[in-house]
PDB file of C-alpha atoms and ligand atoms in Angstrom:
ATOM      1  CA  MET Z   1       6.749  19.650 -14.133  1.00  0.00           C
ATOM      2  CA  THR Z   2       6.246  22.753 -11.598  1.00  0.00           C
ATOM      3  CA  ILE Z   3       3.520  22.697  -9.307  1.00  0.00           C
ATOM      4  CA  HIS Z   4       3.442  26.035  -6.642  1.00  0.00           C
ATOM      5  CA  GLU Z   5       3.599  24.931  -3.201  1.00  0.00           C
ATOM      6  CA  GLY Z   6       0.413  26.805  -2.621  1.00  0.00           C
ATOM      7  CA  HIS Z   7      -1.641  24.831  -5.078  1.00  0.00           C
ATOM      8  CA  PRO Z   8      -4.859  23.259  -3.080  1.00  0.00           C
ATOM      9  CA  ARG Z   9      -4.074  19.713  -4.671  1.00  0.00           C
ATOM     10  CA  ARG Z  10      -0.294  19.838  -4.973  1.00  0.00           C
ATOM     11  CA  ASP Z  11       0.258  16.498  -3.463  1.00  0.00           C
ATOM     12  CA  SER Z  12      -2.366  14.382  -5.953  1.00  0.00           C
ATOM     13  CA  LEU Z  13      -0.615  16.499  -9.211  1.00  0.00           C
ATOM     14  CA  LEU Z  14       2.770  15.544  -7.993  1.00  0.00           C
ATOM     15  CA  SER Z  15       1.773  11.038  -7.549  1.00  0.00           C
ATOM     16  CA  ARG Z  16       0.319  11.696 -10.946  1.00  0.00           C
ATOM     17  CA  GLN Z  17       3.374  12.983 -12.062  1.00  0.00           C
ATOM     18  CA  LYS Z  18       6.064  10.243 -10.424  1.00  0.00           C
ATOM     19  CA  ILE Z  19       3.027   7.873 -12.095  1.00  0.00           C
ATOM     20  CA  VAL Z  20       3.526   9.341 -15.589  1.00  0.00           C
ATOM     21  CA  ASP Z  21       7.567   9.421 -15.246  1.00  0.00           C
ATOM     22  CA  ALA Z  22       7.533   5.930 -13.901  1.00  0.00           C
ATOM     23  CA  HIS Z  23       5.438   4.545 -16.940  1.00  0.00           C
ATOM     24  CA  LYS Z  24       7.775   6.036 -19.387  1.00  0.00           C
ATOM     25  CA  LYS Z  25      10.908   4.286 -17.580  1.00  0.00           C
ATOM     26  CA  GLY Z  26       9.027   0.867 -18.156  1.00  0.00           C
ATOM     27  CA  LEU Z  27       8.429   0.281 -14.228  1.00  0.00           C
ATOM     28  CA  LEU Z  28       4.675   0.353 -14.968  1.00  0.00           C
ATOM     29  CA  ALA Z  29       1.957  -1.649 -17.068  1.00  0.00           C
ATOM     30  CA  ASP Z  30      -0.244   0.402 -18.970  1.00  0.00           C
ATOM     31  CA  SER Z  31      -3.437  -0.569 -16.556  1.00  0.00           C
ATOM     32  CA  ALA Z  32      -1.282   1.207 -14.103  1.00  0.00           C
ATOM     33  CA  LEU Z  33      -2.174   4.451 -15.172  1.00  0.00           C
ATOM     34  CA  ILE Z  34      -5.797   3.426 -15.024  1.00  0.00           C
ATOM     35  CA  ALA Z  35      -5.709   1.787 -12.048  1.00  0.00           C
ATOM     36  CA  HIS Z  36      -4.192   5.327 -10.716  1.00  0.00           C
ATOM     37  CA  GLY Z  37      -7.028   7.308 -12.316  1.00  0.00           C
ATOM     38  CA  ARG Z  38      -9.679   5.321 -10.469  1.00  0.00           C
ATOM     39  CA  GLY Z  39      -7.813   5.392  -7.233  1.00  0.00           C
ATOM     40  CA  GLU Z  40      -7.574   9.793  -7.796  1.00  0.00           C
ATOM     41  CA  ALA Z  41     -11.522  10.145  -8.671  1.00  0.00           C
ATOM     42  CA  PHE Z  42     -12.095   8.044  -4.969  1.00  0.00           C
ATOM     43  CA  ASP Z  43      -9.732  10.726  -3.094  1.00  0.00           C
ATOM     44  CA  TYR Z  44     -11.420  13.360  -4.815  1.00  0.00           C
ATOM     45  CA  LEU Z  45     -14.359  12.353  -3.278  1.00  0.00           C
ATOM     46  CA  LEU Z  46     -12.709  11.893   0.443  1.00  0.00           C
ATOM     47  CA  GLY Z  47     -11.174  15.215   0.343  1.00  0.00           C
ATOM     48  CA  GLU Z  48      -7.860  14.245  -0.625  1.00  0.00           C
ATOM     49  CA  ARG Z  49      -6.759  13.788   2.863  1.00  0.00           C
ATOM     50  CA  THR Z  50      -6.650  10.687   5.993  1.00  0.00           C
ATOM     51  CA  ILE Z  51     -10.256  10.353   7.706  1.00  0.00           C
ATOM     52  CA  PRO Z  52     -10.575   9.176  11.414  1.00  0.00           C
ATOM     53  CA  SER Z  53     -11.678   5.630  10.105  1.00  0.00           C
ATOM     54  CA  ALA Z  54      -8.636   5.211   7.882  1.00  0.00           C
ATOM     55  CA  LYS Z  55      -6.712   6.068  10.724  1.00  0.00           C
ATOM     56  CA  ARG Z  56      -8.210   3.263  12.858  1.00  0.00           C
ATOM     57  CA  ALA Z  57      -7.794   0.673  10.194  1.00  0.00           C
ATOM     58  CA  ALA Z  58      -3.978   2.160   9.926  1.00  0.00           C
ATOM     59  CA  ARG Z  59      -2.989   1.418  13.670  1.00  0.00           C
ATOM     60  CA  GLU Z  60      -5.157  -2.110  13.427  1.00  0.00           C
ATOM     61  CA  SER Z  61      -3.005  -3.029  10.064  1.00  0.00           C
ATOM     62  CA  VAL Z  62       0.060  -2.427  12.397  1.00  0.00           C
ATOM     63  CA  ASN Z  63      -0.918  -3.696  15.317  1.00  0.00           C
ATOM     64  CA  ARG Z  64      -1.481  -7.089  13.448  1.00  0.00           C
ATOM     65  CA  LEU Z  65       1.759  -6.671  11.505  1.00  0.00           C
ATOM     66  CA  ALA Z  66       3.946  -6.158  15.029  1.00  0.00           C
ATOM     67  CA  ALA Z  67       2.101  -9.512  16.187  1.00  0.00           C
ATOM     68  CA  ALA Z  68       2.085 -11.760  13.066  1.00  0.00           C
ATOM     69  CA  HIS Z  69       4.717 -14.369  13.060  1.00  0.00           C
ATOM     70  CA  ARG Z  70       6.029 -13.825   9.456  1.00  0.00           C
ATOM     71  CA  PRO Z  71       4.487 -10.429   8.148  1.00  0.00           C
ATOM     72  CA  VAL Z  72       5.179  -9.902   4.600  1.00  0.00           C
ATOM     73  CA  ILE Z  73       4.849  -6.261   2.576  1.00  0.00           C
ATOM     74  CA  SER Z  74       3.242  -6.551  -0.670  1.00  0.00           C
ATOM     75  CA  LEU Z  75       4.639  -4.171  -3.457  1.00  0.00           C
ATOM     76  CA  ASN Z  76       3.371  -3.815  -6.797  1.00  0.00           C
ATOM     77  CA  GLY Z  77       4.685  -1.550  -9.713  1.00  0.00           C
ATOM     78  CA  ASN Z  78       2.625   1.609  -8.559  1.00  0.00           C
ATOM     79  CA  SER Z  79       2.891   1.396  -4.827  1.00  0.00           C
ATOM     80  CA  THR Z  80       6.870   0.907  -5.397  1.00  0.00           C
ATOM     81  CA  VAL Z  81       6.942   4.286  -7.015  1.00  0.00           C
ATOM     82  CA  LEU Z  82       4.260   6.124  -4.866  1.00  0.00           C
ATOM     83  CA  ALA Z  83       5.387   4.748  -1.196  1.00  0.00           C
ATOM     84  CA  GLY Z  84       8.327   2.569  -1.634  1.00  0.00           C
ATOM     85  CA  ARG Z  85      10.967   4.505   0.726  1.00  0.00           C
ATOM     86  CA  ASP Z  86       8.255   4.856   3.376  1.00  0.00           C
ATOM     87  CA  ALA Z  87       7.242   0.713   2.567  1.00  0.00           C
ATOM     88  CA  VAL Z  88      11.256  -0.151   3.299  1.00  0.00           C
ATOM     89  CA  LYS Z  89      11.130   2.328   6.827  1.00  0.00           C
ATOM     90  CA  LEU Z  90       7.989   0.554   7.898  1.00  0.00           C
ATOM     91  CA  ALA Z  91       9.117  -3.103   7.073  1.00  0.00           C
ATOM     92  CA  ALA Z  92      12.462  -2.058   9.014  1.00  0.00           C
ATOM     93  CA  LEU Z  93      10.157  -0.898  12.095  1.00  0.00           C
ATOM     94  CA  ILE Z  94       8.342  -3.985  12.162  1.00  0.00           C
ATOM     95  CA  GLY Z  95      10.971  -5.934  11.239  1.00  0.00           C
ATOM     96  CA  CYS Z  96       9.720  -7.750   8.145  1.00  0.00           C
ATOM     97  CA  ARG Z  97      10.186  -8.994   4.407  1.00  0.00           C
ATOM     98  CA  ILE Z  98       9.083  -7.007   1.013  1.00  0.00           C
ATOM     99  CA  GLU Z  99       8.156  -8.942  -1.723  1.00  0.00           C
ATOM    100  CA  ILE Z 100       7.861  -7.122  -4.901  1.00  0.00           C
ATOM    101  CA  ASN Z 101       4.620  -9.047  -6.793  1.00  0.00           C
ATOM    102  CA  ILE Z 102       2.815  -7.678  -9.951  1.00  0.00           C
ATOM    103  CA  PHE Z 103      -0.195  -8.417 -11.926  1.00  0.00           C
ATOM    104  CA  TYR Z 104       1.215  -8.449 -15.155  1.00  0.00           C
ATOM    105  CA  ARG Z 105       4.744 -10.153 -14.273  1.00  0.00           C
ATOM    106  CA  THR Z 106       7.790  -9.355 -17.447  1.00  0.00           C
ATOM    107  CA  ASP Z 107      11.598  -9.535 -16.322  1.00  0.00           C
ATOM    108  CA  SER Z 108      12.068  -6.356 -17.392  1.00  0.00           C
ATOM    109  CA  ARG Z 109       9.789  -4.481 -15.251  1.00  0.00           C
ATOM    110  CA  MET Z 110      10.227  -7.004 -11.863  1.00  0.00           C
ATOM    111  CA  ASN Z 111      14.177  -6.275 -12.829  1.00  0.00           C
ATOM    112  CA  LEU Z 112      13.179  -2.183 -13.013  1.00  0.00           C
ATOM    113  CA  LEU Z 113      11.279  -2.363  -9.725  1.00  0.00           C
ATOM    114  CA  SER Z 114      14.009  -4.318  -8.165  1.00  0.00           C
ATOM    115  CA  GLN Z 115      16.433  -1.949  -9.239  1.00  0.00           C
ATOM    116  CA  THR Z 116      14.281   1.201  -7.848  1.00  0.00           C
ATOM    117  CA  LEU Z 117      13.378  -0.532  -4.351  1.00  0.00           C
ATOM    118  CA  ASN Z 118      17.022  -1.554  -3.778  1.00  0.00           C
ATOM    119  CA  LEU Z 119      17.934   2.165  -4.407  1.00  0.00           C
ATOM    120  CA  MET Z 120      15.578   3.254  -2.258  1.00  0.00           C
ATOM    121  CA  LYS Z 121      16.716   1.288   0.116  1.00  0.00           C
ATOM    122  CA  ASN Z 122      20.030   2.392   0.182  1.00  0.00           C
ATOM    123  CA  GLU Z 123      18.535   5.744   0.573  1.00  0.00           C
ATOM    124  CA  VAL Z 124      16.628   5.314   3.630  1.00  0.00           C
ATOM    125  CA  ALA Z 125      19.418   3.913   5.085  1.00  0.00           C
ATOM    126  CA  SER Z 126      21.625   6.525   4.745  1.00  0.00           C
ATOM    127  CA  ASP Z 127      19.078   9.255   5.518  1.00  0.00           C
ATOM    128  CA  SER Z 128      18.912  10.606   9.007  1.00  0.00           C
ATOM    129  CA  PRO Z 129      16.691   8.066  11.180  1.00  0.00           C
ATOM    130  CA  LEU Z 130      12.802   8.231  12.258  1.00  0.00           C
ATOM    131  CA  ASP Z 131      12.190  10.261  15.499  1.00  0.00           C
ATOM    132  CA  GLY Z 132      13.329   8.154  18.545  1.00  0.00           C
ATOM    133  CA  ILE Z 133      15.342   5.395  16.078  1.00  0.00           C
ATOM    134  CA  SER Z 134      19.134   5.641  17.253  1.00  0.00           C
ATOM    135  CA  PRO Z 135      20.812   6.857  14.420  1.00  0.00           C
ATOM    136  CA  GLU Z 136      23.733   3.628  14.775  1.00  0.00           C
ATOM    137  CA  ALA Z 137      20.921   0.926  14.978  1.00  0.00           C
ATOM    138  CA  TRP Z 138      19.164   3.057  12.054  1.00  0.00           C
ATOM    139  CA  PRO Z 139      21.091   1.715   8.698  1.00  0.00           C
ATOM    140  CA  GLN Z 140      21.211  -2.127   9.820  1.00  0.00           C
ATOM    141  CA  MET Z 141      17.102  -2.114  10.833  1.00  0.00           C
ATOM    142  CA  VAL Z 142      16.760  -1.270   7.104  1.00  0.00           C
ATOM    143  CA  ALA Z 143      19.748  -3.082   5.748  1.00  0.00           C
ATOM    144  CA  ASP Z 144      17.765  -6.284   7.220  1.00  0.00           C
ATOM    145  CA  VAL Z 145      14.812  -5.461   5.606  1.00  0.00           C
ATOM    146  CA  GLU Z 146      15.164  -8.920   2.349  1.00  0.00           C
ATOM    147  CA  ILE Z 147      13.669  -8.175  -0.747  1.00  0.00           C
ATOM    148  CA  LEU Z 148      11.995 -10.749  -2.059  1.00  0.00           C
ATOM    149  CA  GLY Z 149      10.258 -11.758  -5.625  1.00  0.00           C
ATOM    150  CA  MET Z 150      13.146 -12.035  -8.334  1.00  0.00           C
ATOM    151  CA  SER Z 151      12.605 -15.824  -7.979  1.00  0.00           C
ATOM    152  CA  PRO Z 152       9.244 -16.797  -7.343  1.00  0.00           C
ATOM    153  CA  ASP Z 153       9.250 -20.937  -5.875  1.00  0.00           C
ATOM    154  CA  ALA Z 154       5.688 -20.851  -5.097  1.00  0.00           C
ATOM    155  CA  HIS Z 155       2.153 -20.237  -6.643  1.00  0.00           C
ATOM    156  CA  ILE Z 156      -0.983 -18.995  -4.699  1.00  0.00           C
ATOM    157  CA  PRO Z 157      -3.372 -21.731  -5.052  1.00  0.00           C
ATOM    158  CA  GLY Z 158      -6.542 -20.657  -7.129  1.00  0.00           C
ATOM    159  CA  LEU Z 159      -4.700 -18.091  -9.463  1.00  0.00           C
ATOM    160  CA  GLU Z 160      -4.060 -18.931 -12.899  1.00  0.00           C
ATOM    161  CA  GLY Z 161      -0.338 -18.230 -14.852  1.00  0.00           C
ATOM    162  CA  PRO Z 162       1.998 -15.709 -14.022  1.00  0.00           C
ATOM    163  CA  ARG Z 163       0.079 -13.368 -11.082  1.00  0.00           C
ATOM    164  CA  ALA Z 164       0.096 -17.009  -8.979  1.00  0.00           C
ATOM    165  CA  LYS Z 165       3.735 -16.785  -8.777  1.00  0.00           C
ATOM    166  CA  CYS Z 166       5.352 -15.810  -5.590  1.00  0.00           C
ATOM    167  CA  CYS Z 167       8.129 -16.441  -2.836  1.00  0.00           C
ATOM    168  CA  SER Z 168       8.056 -19.327  -0.556  1.00  0.00           C
ATOM    169  CA  GLN Z 169       9.816 -17.650   1.864  1.00  0.00           C
ATOM    170  CA  GLY Z 170       7.360 -14.202   1.510  1.00  0.00           C
ATOM    171  CA  ILE Z 171       3.988 -13.983   0.428  1.00  0.00           C
ATOM    172  CA  HIS Z 172       3.903 -17.996   0.465  1.00  0.00           C
ATOM    173  CA  ALA Z 173       4.272 -18.542   4.378  1.00  0.00           C
ATOM    174  CA  ALA Z 174       3.517 -14.912   5.555  1.00  0.00           C
ATOM    175  CA  ASP Z 175       0.118 -14.971   8.159  1.00  0.00           C
ATOM    176  CA  THR Z 176      -0.454 -11.544   7.583  1.00  0.00           C
ATOM    177  CA  VAL Z 177       0.123  -9.892   4.238  1.00  0.00           C
ATOM    178  CA  LEU Z 178      -0.057  -6.121   3.512  1.00  0.00           C
ATOM    179  CA  VAL Z 179      -1.463  -5.921   0.285  1.00  0.00           C
ATOM    180  CA  PRO Z 180      -1.220  -2.090  -1.487  1.00  0.00           C
ATOM    181  CA  LEU Z 181      -3.490  -1.657  -3.791  1.00  0.00           C
ATOM    182  CA  GLU Z 182      -4.477  -6.012  -4.725  1.00  0.00           C
ATOM    183  CA  ASP Z 183      -6.504  -7.292  -7.131  1.00  0.00           C
ATOM    184  CA  GLY Z 184      -9.759  -8.715  -5.347  1.00  0.00           C
ATOM    185  CA  ASP Z 185      -9.210 -12.358  -7.236  1.00  0.00           C
ATOM    186  CA  ARG Z 186      -5.616 -12.164  -5.508  1.00  0.00           C
ATOM    187  CA  CYS Z 187      -6.697 -11.014  -2.162  1.00  0.00           C
ATOM    188  CA  GLU Z 188      -9.957 -13.780  -2.149  1.00  0.00           C
ATOM    189  CA  ALA Z 189      -7.186 -16.437  -3.098  1.00  0.00           C
ATOM    190  CA  LEU Z 190      -4.871 -14.871   0.110  1.00  0.00           C
ATOM    191  CA  ILE Z 191      -8.116 -15.329   2.260  1.00  0.00           C
ATOM    192  CA  GLN Z 192      -8.701 -18.510   1.061  1.00  0.00           C
ATOM    193  CA  MET Z 193      -5.127 -19.431   2.300  1.00  0.00           C
ATOM    194  CA  GLY Z 194      -6.534 -18.527   5.625  1.00  0.00           C
ATOM    195  CA  LYS Z 195      -3.934 -15.285   5.657  1.00  0.00           C
ATOM    196  CA  GLN Z 196      -4.905 -11.788   7.519  1.00  0.00           C
ATOM    197  CA  VAL Z 197      -4.991  -9.475   4.693  1.00  0.00           C
ATOM    198  CA  LEU Z 198      -4.225  -5.977   5.254  1.00  0.00           C
ATOM    199  CA  VAL Z 199      -5.113  -3.463   2.166  1.00  0.00           C
ATOM    200  CA  VAL Z 200      -5.156  -0.052   1.057  1.00  0.00           C
ATOM    201  CA  ASP Z 201      -7.381   0.716  -1.238  1.00  0.00           C
ATOM    202  CA  LEU Z 202      -9.270   3.720  -1.803  1.00  0.00           C
ATOM    203  CA  ASN Z 203     -12.441   2.450  -3.768  1.00  0.00           C
ATOM    204  CA  PRO Z 204     -14.407   0.733  -0.714  1.00  0.00           C
ATOM    205  CA  LEU Z 205     -16.626  -0.798  -2.880  1.00  0.00           C
ATOM    206  CA  SER Z 206     -14.377  -3.451  -4.885  1.00  0.00           C
ATOM    207  CA  ARG Z 207     -13.747  -6.856  -3.825  1.00  0.00           C
ATOM    208  CA  THR Z 208     -10.367  -6.128  -2.525  1.00  0.00           C
ATOM    209  CA  ALA Z 209     -12.061  -3.372  -0.195  1.00  0.00           C
ATOM    210  CA  ARG Z 210     -14.979  -6.108   0.932  1.00  0.00           C
ATOM    211  CA  THR Z 211     -12.787  -9.249   0.909  1.00  0.00           C
ATOM    212  CA  ALA Z 212     -10.032  -8.424   2.824  1.00  0.00           C
ATOM    213  CA  THR Z 213      -9.199  -8.142   6.947  1.00  0.00           C
ATOM    214  CA  VAL Z 214      -8.594  -5.048   6.942  1.00  0.00           C
ATOM    215  CA  THR Z 215      -8.946  -2.384   4.930  1.00  0.00           C
ATOM    216  CA  ILE Z 216      -7.698   1.157   5.111  1.00  0.00           C
ATOM    217  CA  VAL Z 217      -9.549   3.773   2.564  1.00  0.00           C
ATOM    218  CA  ASP Z 218      -6.802   6.570   1.741  1.00  0.00           C
ATOM    219  CA  ASP Z 219      -3.875   7.344  -0.702  1.00  0.00           C
ATOM    220  CA  ILE Z 220      -1.085   5.246  -0.636  1.00  0.00           C
ATOM    221  CA  SER Z 221       1.549   7.671   0.336  1.00  0.00           C
ATOM    222  CA  ARG Z 222      -0.507   9.147   3.030  1.00  0.00           C
ATOM    223  CA  ALA Z 223      -1.492   5.385   3.982  1.00  0.00           C
ATOM    224  CA  PHE Z 224       2.283   4.589   4.918  1.00  0.00           C
ATOM    225  CA  ARG Z 225       2.981   7.845   6.511  1.00  0.00           C
ATOM    226  CA  GLU Z 226      -0.015   6.949   8.861  1.00  0.00           C
ATOM    227  CA  MET Z 227       1.794   3.978   9.742  1.00  0.00           C
ATOM    228  CA  ILE Z 228       5.314   4.871   9.917  1.00  0.00           C
ATOM    229  CA  LYS Z 229       3.410   7.540  12.930  1.00  0.00           C
ATOM    230  CA  ILE Z 230       1.842   4.813  14.738  1.00  0.00           C
ATOM    231  CA  ALA Z 231       4.674   2.084  14.331  1.00  0.00           C
ATOM    232  CA  LEU Z 232       6.792   4.872  15.801  1.00  0.00           C
ATOM    233  CA  GLY Z 233       4.638   4.670  19.466  1.00  0.00           C
ATOM    234  CA  ASN Z 234       3.017   2.523  21.463  1.00  0.00           C
ATOM    235  CA  LEU Z 235       1.362  -0.784  20.183  1.00  0.00           C
ATOM    236  CA  SER Z 236      -1.013  -2.902  20.870  1.00  0.00           C
ATOM    237  CA  ALA Z 237      -2.754  -6.202  20.207  1.00  0.00           C
ATOM    238  CA  PRO Z 238      -4.711  -6.779  17.404  1.00  0.00           C
ATOM    239  CA  ASP Z 239      -8.635  -6.226  18.137  1.00  0.00           C
ATOM    240  CA  SER Z 240     -10.120  -9.914  17.825  1.00  0.00           C
ATOM    241  CA  GLN Z 241     -14.098  -7.607  17.505  1.00  0.00           C
ATOM    242  CA  TRP Z 242     -12.459  -6.141  14.234  1.00  0.00           C
ATOM    243  CA  ASP Z 243     -15.454  -5.306  12.177  1.00  0.00           C
ATOM    244  CA  ASN Z 244     -14.285  -4.108   8.949  1.00  0.00           C
ATOM    245  CA  THR Z 245     -17.518  -3.552   7.095  1.00  0.00           C
ATOM    246  CA  THR Z 246     -18.062  -0.437   9.363  1.00  0.00           C
ATOM    247  CA  ILE Z 247     -14.838   1.354   8.084  1.00  0.00           C
ATOM    248  CA  LEU Z 248     -16.277   0.840   4.667  1.00  0.00           C
ATOM    249  CA  ILE Z 249     -19.618   2.150   5.338  1.00  0.00           C
ATOM    250  CA  ASP Z 250     -17.946   5.145   6.593  1.00  0.00           C
ATOM    251  CA  ALA Z 251     -15.677   5.419   3.714  1.00  0.00           C
ATOM    252  CA  ILE Z 252     -18.947   5.737   1.269  1.00  0.00           C
ATOM    253  CA  ASP Z 253     -20.646   7.920   3.916  1.00  0.00           C
ATOM    254  CA  THR Z 254     -18.003  10.815   3.851  1.00  0.00           C
ATOM    255  CA  MET Z 255     -17.940  10.203   0.261  1.00  0.00           C
ATOM    256  CA  GLY Z 256     -21.336  10.786  -0.157  1.00  0.00           C
ATOM    257  CA  LYS Z 257     -21.130  13.891   2.541  1.00  0.00           C
ATOM    258  CA  ALA Z 258     -18.617  15.296   0.713  1.00  0.00           C
ATOM    259  CA  SER Z 259     -20.571  15.761  -2.565  1.00  0.00           C
ATOM    260  CA  SER Z 260     -24.126  16.573  -0.665  1.00  0.00           C
ATOM    261  CA  THR Z 261     -22.062  19.366   0.651  1.00  0.00           C
ATOM    262  CA  SER Z 262     -20.283  20.468  -2.582  1.00  0.00           C
ATOM    263  CA  PHE Z 263     -23.895  21.794  -3.449  1.00  0.00           C
ATOM    264  CA  GLY Z 264     -25.091  22.700  -0.052  1.00  0.00           C
ATOM    265  CA  GLN Z 265     -26.835  20.429   1.105  1.00  0.00           C
ATOM    266  CA  ASP Z 266     -24.848  19.872   4.083  1.00  0.00           C
ATOM    267  CA  GLY Z 267     -26.896  18.266   7.520  1.00  0.00           C
TER     268      GLY Z 267
HETATM  269  P1  ATP L   1     -11.074  -5.302  -7.100  1.00  0.00           P
HETATM  270  O1  ATP L   1     -10.260  -6.070  -8.125  1.00  0.00           O
HETATM  271  O2  ATP L   1     -10.684  -5.209  -5.912  1.00  0.00           O
HETATM  272  O3  ATP L   1     -12.537  -5.766  -7.411  1.00  0.00           O
HETATM  273  P2  ATP L   1     -10.739  -3.299  -9.645  1.00  0.00           P
HETATM  274  O4  ATP L   1      -9.987  -4.478 -10.070  1.00  0.00           O
HETATM  275  O5  ATP L   1     -11.830  -2.167  -9.613  1.00  0.00           O
HETATM  276  O6  ATP L   1     -11.016  -3.864  -8.355  1.00  0.00           O
HETATM  277  P3  ATP L   1      -7.873  -2.529 -10.029  1.00  0.00           P
HETATM  278  O7  ATP L   1      -7.811  -1.990 -11.498  1.00  0.00           O
HETATM  279  O8  ATP L   1      -7.597  -4.498  -9.581  1.00  0.00           O
HETATM  280  O9  ATP L   1      -9.442  -2.463  -9.251  1.00  0.00           O
HETATM  281  O10 ATP L   1      -6.872  -1.784  -8.578  1.00  0.00           O
HETATM  282  C1  ATP L   1      -7.001  -0.461  -8.552  1.00  0.00           C
HETATM  283  C2  ATP L   1      -7.816  -0.222  -7.437  1.00  0.00           C
HETATM  284  O11 ATP L   1      -6.679   0.551  -6.797  1.00  0.00           O
HETATM  285  C3  ATP L   1      -8.764   0.799  -7.410  1.00  0.00           C
HETATM  286  O12 ATP L   1      -9.695   0.241  -6.360  1.00  0.00           O
HETATM  287  C4  ATP L   1      -8.325   2.049  -6.957  1.00  0.00           C
HETATM  288  O13 ATP L   1      -8.924   2.904  -6.068  1.00  0.00           O
HETATM  289  C5  ATP L   1      -6.967   1.777  -5.860  1.00  0.00           C
HETATM  290  N1  ATP L   1      -6.036   2.581  -5.969  1.00  0.00           N
HETATM  291  C6  ATP L   1      -5.720   3.392  -7.124  1.00  0.00           C
HETATM  292  N2  ATP L   1      -4.173   4.379  -7.061  1.00  0.00           N
HETATM  293  C7  ATP L   1      -4.424   4.352  -5.574  1.00  0.00           C
HETATM  294  C8  ATP L   1      -3.622   4.974  -4.550  1.00  0.00           C
HETATM  295  N3  ATP L   1      -2.905   6.204  -4.731  1.00  0.00           N
HETATM  296  N4  ATP L   1      -4.189   4.667  -3.040  1.00  0.00           N
HETATM  297  C9  ATP L   1      -4.785   3.604  -2.927  1.00  0.00           C
HETATM  298  N5  ATP L   1      -5.525   3.243  -3.991  1.00  0.00           N
HETATM  299  C10 ATP L   1      -6.102   3.157  -4.670  1.00  0.00           C
HETATM  300 MG1   MG L   2      -9.318  -6.194 -10.553  1.00  0.00          MG
END
C-alpha cells in the first residue's frame, strides 16, 4: 500500500497496515485487529498526537523503570509489531529484560513473535547507535537484552489458563513492569502481586488505564519514541506523590474538547 508523504493520517494508516500484514502472517489473534481499531478511535479523539500529560506519564515511567531493581518490559503481539524495535532500544538503554507474554497463547504465535523480536534485536544492534551512545558500546548493550517468554515456568496468581503463564526470571520476579496494551484482569493481578505496573493504553476509561500505577494515554509507537528520548536525557527519582487520576482526567478532557472544537464550540 502506498500512502503519500503529506497524507494527514499517514502514521495511523501505516500502523493499521502493519497490523493487517502481521495478522496475515499469523503473528496476531483475530481479536488483535479489534483491539487496534478501538485504539484508533481513541487516538482520533486525541488528535493522533502525544499530549503533555502523556509526556509526563512517559517521563514518570522511564524514571520508575530506571530506579527499579528488576524492571521488565512485557510485549504482546500488537506491541511487538508496532513498537518492537523501540522496545529493544529502550530495554538496552535501561538495562532490562523483555518478556513476550500474549493473552491468547499458542506455540505457533509465540514462535513467530520470538523470531520477529530476535530479528528486530539483530537489526537494532547493527543500526547506528542512538544519539550520545558510543558506537562501540551499543551492539553489546543491545545483545545484553534478554528476551524471555518461550519457556514459562511460573504463574500470575488469580488468573486462569494460559494467560496466567509467565517466566520466573521475567514478569514473576519483576518489581516494575511496563506492559503496553495490557488486559484489565492481568493488570489487576500484577498490582495484587505488589508490582508497579506502567501501561500504555489509548483508552483512559479501560480497567487497565484505571488500575495501573502509571498510565500513558498515547499510541504505543509514539509512547516508545517518547520514552527513548527521555531515557537518553537526565532522569530523576520517581515522584512519590504521583497522581495517576489527573493523567486520566486530562486525557478525557482533551478528547471531549476535540469533539467540541470540531463543531466550532471551542472555549
Ligand atoms: P480492559 O481489559 O483494560 O478493561 P478492554 O478489554 O476494553 O480493556 P482490550 O481489548 O483488552 O480492551 O485491549 C485493547 C486496549 O488497547 C484498548 O483499550 C485500546 O484502546 C488499546 N490500544 C489498542 N491499540 C493501541 C495502540 N496502538 N496504542 C495504545 N493503545 C492501544
Ligand atoms: Mg480486556
